[in-house]
Amino acid sequence: MFYYLIAIFVILLDQFTKWLIVNNMFLGESITIIDHVLYITSHRNRGAAWGILQGQMWLFYVITIVVIVGIMFYLHKAARGKMLLGVSLALMLGGAIGNFIDRVLRKEVVDFIHTYIFSYNFPVFNIADSALVIGVILLMIQMLLEERRSKEKLYGENGTHHS
């Protein structure tokens, strides 16, 4: 249940911030937060990351439903007793549902976080995207930790095999 609360928090925060953008900014309008680093920019995306697959909503519906079902399955089967795995899956679930709501209701995703990282004009994103990325990073950390534990069990703490 705790993990679903995280997912719900992500969805609510994502949808609230998107509502603020849609109702208070013109499309393309930008507000400087930190000059040359961070802006709030009203943007819409009818595709996936970096605008790929523009207008392929049916594909996004199918993929997102499969992803949501898969994440929920793993939350029930694999996350018991594994806090990091559960949190990572909850973040991914909230992010996937947040963008799915946009695609269903608006036929586009509302993006607004606009950054320049080391002078690179990073594509505009949103809270759901952030939750997805953080969730994937935490999942990779979980996988690395599990691999390490598995090797320690097999070879011992110092990395040599014991018979």
PDB file of C-alpha atoms in Angstrom:
ATOM      1  CA  MET A   1       0.000   0.000   0.000  1.00  0.00           C
ATOM      2  CA  PHE A   2       2.904   2.362   0.818  1.00  0.00           C
ATOM      3  CA  TYR A   3       4.192   2.071  -2.742  1.00  0.00           C
ATOM      4  CA  TYR A   4       0.810   2.949  -4.189  1.00  0.00           C
ATOM      5  CA  LEU A   5       0.756   6.068  -2.006  1.00  0.00           C
ATOM      6  CA  ILE A   6       4.051   7.122  -3.600  1.00  0.00           C
ATOM      7  CA  ALA A   7       2.585   6.537  -7.054  1.00  0.00           C
ATOM      8  CA  ILE A   8      -0.554   8.524  -6.163  1.00  0.00           C
ATOM      9  CA  PHE A   9       1.565  11.385  -4.811  1.00  0.00           C
ATOM     10  CA  VAL A  10       3.549  11.487  -8.086  1.00  0.00           C
ATOM     11  CA  ILE A  11       0.332  11.456 -10.145  1.00  0.00           C
ATOM     12  CA  LEU A  12      -1.280  14.229  -8.088  1.00  0.00           C
ATOM     13  CA  LEU A  13       1.844  16.428  -8.112  1.00  0.00           C
ATOM     14  CA  ASP A  14       2.304  15.835 -11.836  1.00  0.00           C
ATOM     15  CA  GLN A  15      -1.303  16.626 -12.727  1.00  0.00           C
ATOM     16  CA  PHE A  16      -1.448  19.664 -10.423  1.00  0.00           C
ATOM     17  CA  THR A  17       1.707  21.209 -11.900  1.00  0.00           C
ATOM     18  CA  LYS A  18       0.453  20.543 -15.436  1.00  0.00           C
ATOM     19  CA  TRP A  19      -2.892  22.127 -14.551  1.00  0.00           C
ATOM     20  CA  LEU A  20      -1.038  25.204 -13.277  1.00  0.00           C
ATOM     21  CA  ILE A  21       0.905  25.471 -16.537  1.00  0.00           C
ATOM     22  CA  VAL A  22      -2.124  24.981 -18.808  1.00  0.00           C
ATOM     23  CA  ASN A  23      -4.255  27.474 -16.874  1.00  0.00           C
ATOM     24  CA  ASN A  24      -1.642  30.167 -16.204  1.00  0.00           C
ATOM     25  CA  MET A  25       0.752  30.230 -19.159  1.00  0.00           C
ATOM     26  CA  PHE A  26       0.477  30.608 -22.897  1.00  0.00           C
ATOM     27  CA  LEU A  27       1.958  27.860 -25.038  1.00  0.00           C
ATOM     28  CA  GLY A  28       5.621  28.745 -25.565  1.00  0.00           C
ATOM     29  CA  GLU A  29       5.721  31.216 -22.678  1.00  0.00           C
ATOM     30  CA  SER A  30       8.813  30.893 -20.486  1.00  0.00           C
ATOM     31  CA  ILE A  31       9.635  32.072 -16.964  1.00  0.00           C
ATOM     32  CA  THR A  32      13.277  32.314 -15.902  1.00  0.00           C
ATOM     33  CA  ILE A  33      14.056  30.595 -12.604  1.00  0.00           C
ATOM     34  CA  ILE A  34      17.875  30.511 -12.901  1.00  0.00           C
ATOM     35  CA  ASP A  35      19.178  32.347 -15.974  1.00  0.00           C
ATOM     36  CA  HIS A  36      20.891  30.016 -18.482  1.00  0.00           C
ATOM     37  CA  VAL A  37      20.052  26.990 -16.299  1.00  0.00           C
ATOM     38  CA  LEU A  38      16.379  26.530 -15.400  1.00  0.00           C
ATOM     39  CA  TYR A  39      13.129  27.827 -16.887  1.00  0.00           C
ATOM     40  CA  ILE A  40       9.432  27.026 -16.620  1.00  0.00           C
ATOM     41  CA  THR A  41       8.331  26.801 -20.243  1.00  0.00           C
ATOM     42  CA  SER A  42       4.831  25.879 -21.421  1.00  0.00           C
ATOM     43  CA  HIS A  43       5.352  23.113 -23.984  1.00  0.00           C
ATOM     44  CA  ARG A  44       3.309  20.253 -25.459  1.00  0.00           C
ATOM     45  CA  ASN A  45       4.523  16.921 -26.771  1.00  0.00           C
ATOM     46  CA  ARG A  46       2.445  14.586 -28.944  1.00  0.00           C
ATOM     47  CA  GLY A  47       5.218  12.001 -29.020  1.00  0.00           C
ATOM     48  CA  ALA A  48       7.621  10.259 -26.673  1.00  0.00           C
ATOM     49  CA  ALA A  49      10.933  11.464 -25.249  1.00  0.00           C
ATOM     50  CA  TRP A  50      12.611  14.093 -27.411  1.00  0.00           C
ATOM     51  CA  GLY A  51       9.415  14.259 -29.482  1.00  0.00           C
ATOM     52  CA  ILE A  52       9.920  10.942 -31.273  1.00  0.00           C
ATOM     53  CA  LEU A  53       6.906   9.042 -32.660  1.00  0.00           C
ATOM     54  CA  GLN A  54       4.761  12.182 -32.905  1.00  0.00           C
ATOM     55  CA  GLY A  55       1.039  11.458 -33.073  1.00  0.00           C
ATOM     56  CA  GLN A  56       1.256   7.692 -32.440  1.00  0.00           C
ATOM     57  CA  MET A  57      -1.222   7.802 -29.536  1.00  0.00           C
ATOM     58  CA  TRP A  58      -2.553   4.266 -30.043  1.00  0.00           C
ATOM     59  CA  LEU A  59       0.999   2.940 -29.653  1.00  0.00           C
ATOM     60  CA  PHE A  60       1.486   4.915 -26.429  1.00  0.00           C
ATOM     61  CA  TYR A  61      -1.838   3.665 -25.053  1.00  0.00           C
ATOM     62  CA  VAL A  62      -0.928   0.023 -25.644  1.00  0.00           C
ATOM     63  CA  ILE A  63       2.655   0.331 -24.402  1.00  0.00           C
ATOM     64  CA  THR A  64       1.634   2.299 -21.303  1.00  0.00           C
ATOM     65  CA  ILE A  65      -1.088  -0.174 -20.333  1.00  0.00           C
ATOM     66  CA  VAL A  66       1.375  -3.063 -20.681  1.00  0.00           C
ATOM     67  CA  VAL A  67       3.975  -1.165 -18.632  1.00  0.00           C
ATOM     68  CA  ILE A  68       1.461  -0.280 -15.892  1.00  0.00           C
ATOM     69  CA  VAL A  69       0.274  -3.908 -15.620  1.00  0.00           C
ATOM     70  CA  GLY A  70       3.898  -5.121 -15.550  1.00  0.00           C
ATOM     71  CA  ILE A  71       4.918  -2.663 -12.850  1.00  0.00           C
ATOM     72  CA  MET A  72       1.914  -3.559 -10.699  1.00  0.00           C
ATOM     73  CA  PHE A  73       2.706  -7.261 -11.117  1.00  0.00           C
ATOM     74  CA  TYR A  74       6.303  -6.710  -9.970  1.00  0.00           C
ATOM     75  CA  LEU A  75       5.159  -4.512  -7.106  1.00  0.00           C
ATOM     76  CA  HIS A  76       3.104  -7.424  -5.796  1.00  0.00           C
ATOM     77  CA  LYS A  77       5.550 -10.232  -6.582  1.00  0.00           C
ATOM     78  CA  ALA A  78       9.077  -8.882  -6.307  1.00  0.00           C
ATOM     79  CA  ALA A  79       9.009  -5.770  -4.118  1.00  0.00           C
ATOM     80  CA  ARG A  80       8.087  -7.437  -0.827  1.00  0.00           C
ATOM     81  CA  GLY A  81      10.853  -6.694   1.639  1.00  0.00           C
ATOM     82  CA  LYS A  82      12.812  -4.722  -0.974  1.00  0.00           C
ATOM     83  CA  MET A  83      12.204  -1.058  -0.217  1.00  0.00           C
ATOM     84  CA  LEU A  84      14.446   0.327  -2.977  1.00  0.00           C
ATOM     85  CA  LEU A  85      12.792  -1.874  -5.602  1.00  0.00           C
ATOM     86  CA  GLY A  86       9.325  -0.913  -4.356  1.00  0.00           C
ATOM     87  CA  VAL A  87      10.069   2.806  -4.405  1.00  0.00           C
ATOM     88  CA  SER A  88      11.610   2.595  -7.879  1.00  0.00           C
ATOM     89  CA  LEU A  89       8.564   0.751  -9.237  1.00  0.00           C
ATOM     90  CA  ALA A  90       6.186   3.179  -7.484  1.00  0.00           C
ATOM     91  CA  LEU A  91       7.934   6.169  -9.070  1.00  0.00           C
ATOM     92  CA  MET A  92       7.778   4.533 -12.487  1.00  0.00           C
ATOM     93  CA  LEU A  93       4.104   3.654 -11.983  1.00  0.00           C
ATOM     94  CA  GLY A  94       3.206   7.211 -10.989  1.00  0.00           C
ATOM     95  CA  GLY A  95       5.168   8.654 -13.897  1.00  0.00           C
ATOM     96  CA  ALA A  96       3.649   6.288 -16.436  1.00  0.00           C
ATOM     97  CA  ILE A  97       0.110   7.008 -15.235  1.00  0.00           C
ATOM     98  CA  GLY A  98       0.748  10.765 -15.080  1.00  0.00           C
ATOM     99  CA  ASN A  99       1.712  10.970 -18.745  1.00  0.00           C
ATOM    100  CA  PHE A 100      -0.974   8.426 -19.695  1.00  0.00           C
ATOM    101  CA  ILE A 101      -3.643  10.720 -18.208  1.00  0.00           C
ATOM    102  CA  ASP A 102      -2.369  13.547 -20.430  1.00  0.00           C
ATOM    103  CA  ARG A 103      -2.415  11.381 -23.543  1.00  0.00           C
ATOM    104  CA  VAL A 104      -5.958  10.185 -22.873  1.00  0.00           C
ATOM    105  CA  LEU A 105      -7.463  13.532 -21.806  1.00  0.00           C
ATOM    106  CA  ARG A 106      -5.433  16.038 -23.835  1.00  0.00           C
ATOM    107  CA  LYS A 107      -4.046  13.915 -26.712  1.00  0.00           C
ATOM    108  CA  GLU A 108      -0.647  15.414 -25.814  1.00  0.00           C
ATOM    109  CA  VAL A 109       1.681  15.597 -22.812  1.00  0.00           C
ATOM    110  CA  VAL A 110       2.164  18.890 -20.976  1.00  0.00           C
ATOM    111  CA  ASP A 111       5.858  19.591 -20.374  1.00  0.00           C
ATOM    112  CA  PHE A 112       7.282  22.612 -18.556  1.00  0.00           C
ATOM    113  CA  ILE A 113      10.663  21.977 -16.896  1.00  0.00           C
ATOM    114  CA  HIS A 114      13.247  23.440 -19.249  1.00  0.00           C
ATOM    115  CA  THR A 115      16.924  23.098 -18.382  1.00  0.00           C
ATOM    116  CA  TYR A 116      20.282  23.863 -19.878  1.00  0.00           C
ATOM    117  CA  ILE A 117      22.818  21.348 -18.632  1.00  0.00           C
ATOM    118  CA  PHE A 118      26.416  22.336 -19.441  1.00  0.00           C
ATOM    119  CA  SER A 119      25.038  24.605 -22.210  1.00  0.00           C
ATOM    120  CA  TYR A 120      22.967  21.729 -23.676  1.00  0.00           C
ATOM    121  CA  ASN A 121      19.346  22.747 -24.265  1.00  0.00           C
ATOM    122  CA  PHE A 122      17.750  19.660 -22.697  1.00  0.00           C
ATOM    123  CA  PRO A 123      14.266  18.707 -23.993  1.00  0.00           C
ATOM    124  CA  VAL A 124      11.425  20.142 -21.897  1.00  0.00           C
ATOM    125  CA  PHE A 125       9.989  17.582 -19.443  1.00  0.00           C
ATOM    126  CA  ASN A 126       7.585  17.254 -16.500  1.00  0.00           C
ATOM    127  CA  ILE A 127       7.168  15.690 -13.039  1.00  0.00           C
ATOM    128  CA  ALA A 128       6.033  12.337 -14.491  1.00  0.00           C
ATOM    129  CA  ASP A 129       9.150  12.177 -16.679  1.00  0.00           C
ATOM    130  CA  SER A 130      11.315  12.993 -13.660  1.00  0.00           C
ATOM    131  CA  ALA A 131       9.683  10.236 -11.601  1.00  0.00           C
ATOM    132  CA  LEU A 132      10.231   7.750 -14.437  1.00  0.00           C
ATOM    133  CA  VAL A 133      13.918   8.625 -14.752  1.00  0.00           C
ATOM    134  CA  ILE A 134      14.530   8.535 -10.987  1.00  0.00           C
ATOM    135  CA  GLY A 135      12.632   5.236 -10.794  1.00  0.00           C
ATOM    136  CA  VAL A 136      14.778   3.688 -13.536  1.00  0.00           C
ATOM    137  CA  ILE A 137      17.984   4.908 -11.845  1.00  0.00           C
ATOM    138  CA  LEU A 138      16.866   3.415  -8.514  1.00  0.00           C
ATOM    139  CA  LEU A 139      15.963   0.172 -10.283  1.00  0.00           C
ATOM    140  CA  MET A 140      19.464  -0.007 -11.789  1.00  0.00           C
ATOM    141  CA  ILE A 141      20.987   0.594  -8.338  1.00  0.00           C
ATOM    142  CA  GLN A 142      18.764  -2.173  -6.919  1.00  0.00           C
ATOM    143  CA  MET A 143      19.900  -4.551  -9.659  1.00  0.00           C
ATOM    144  CA  LEU A 144      23.566  -3.739  -9.032  1.00  0.00           C
ATOM    145  CA  LEU A 145      23.135  -4.283  -5.289  1.00  0.00           C
ATOM    146  CA  GLU A 146      21.394  -7.621  -5.860  1.00  0.00           C
ATOM    147  CA  GLU A 147      24.155  -8.714  -8.226  1.00  0.00           C
ATOM    148  CA  ARG A 148      26.764  -7.790  -5.639  1.00  0.00           C
ATOM    149  CA  ARG A 149      24.920  -9.692  -2.871  1.00  0.00           C
ATOM    150  CA  SER A 150      24.590 -12.690  -5.139  1.00  0.00           C
ATOM    151  CA  LYS A 151      28.332 -12.713  -5.859  1.00  0.00           C
ATOM    152  CA  GLU A 152      29.158 -12.275  -2.172  1.00  0.00           C
ATOM    153  CA  LYS A 153      27.033 -15.300  -1.315  1.00  0.00           C
ATOM    154  CA  LEU A 154      28.688 -17.346  -4.021  1.00  0.00           C
ATOM    155  CA  TYR A 155      32.301 -16.247  -3.556  1.00  0.00           C
ATOM    156  CA  GLY A 156      32.412 -14.762  -0.069  1.00  0.00           C
ATOM    157  CA  GLU A 157      33.193 -11.212   1.003  1.00  0.00           C
ATOM    158  CA  ASN A 158      36.693 -11.056  -0.502  1.00  0.00           C
ATOM    159  CA  GLY A 159      35.650 -12.267  -3.969  1.00  0.00           C
ATOM    160  CA  THR A 160      37.373 -15.661  -3.874  1.00  0.00           C
ATOM    161  CA  HIS A 161      35.531 -18.923  -4.213  1.00  0.00           C
ATOM    162  CA  HIS A 162      35.180 -21.090  -1.099  1.00  0.00           C
ATOM    163  CA  SER A 163      34.558 -24.806  -1.309  1.00  0.00           C
TER     164      SER A 163
END
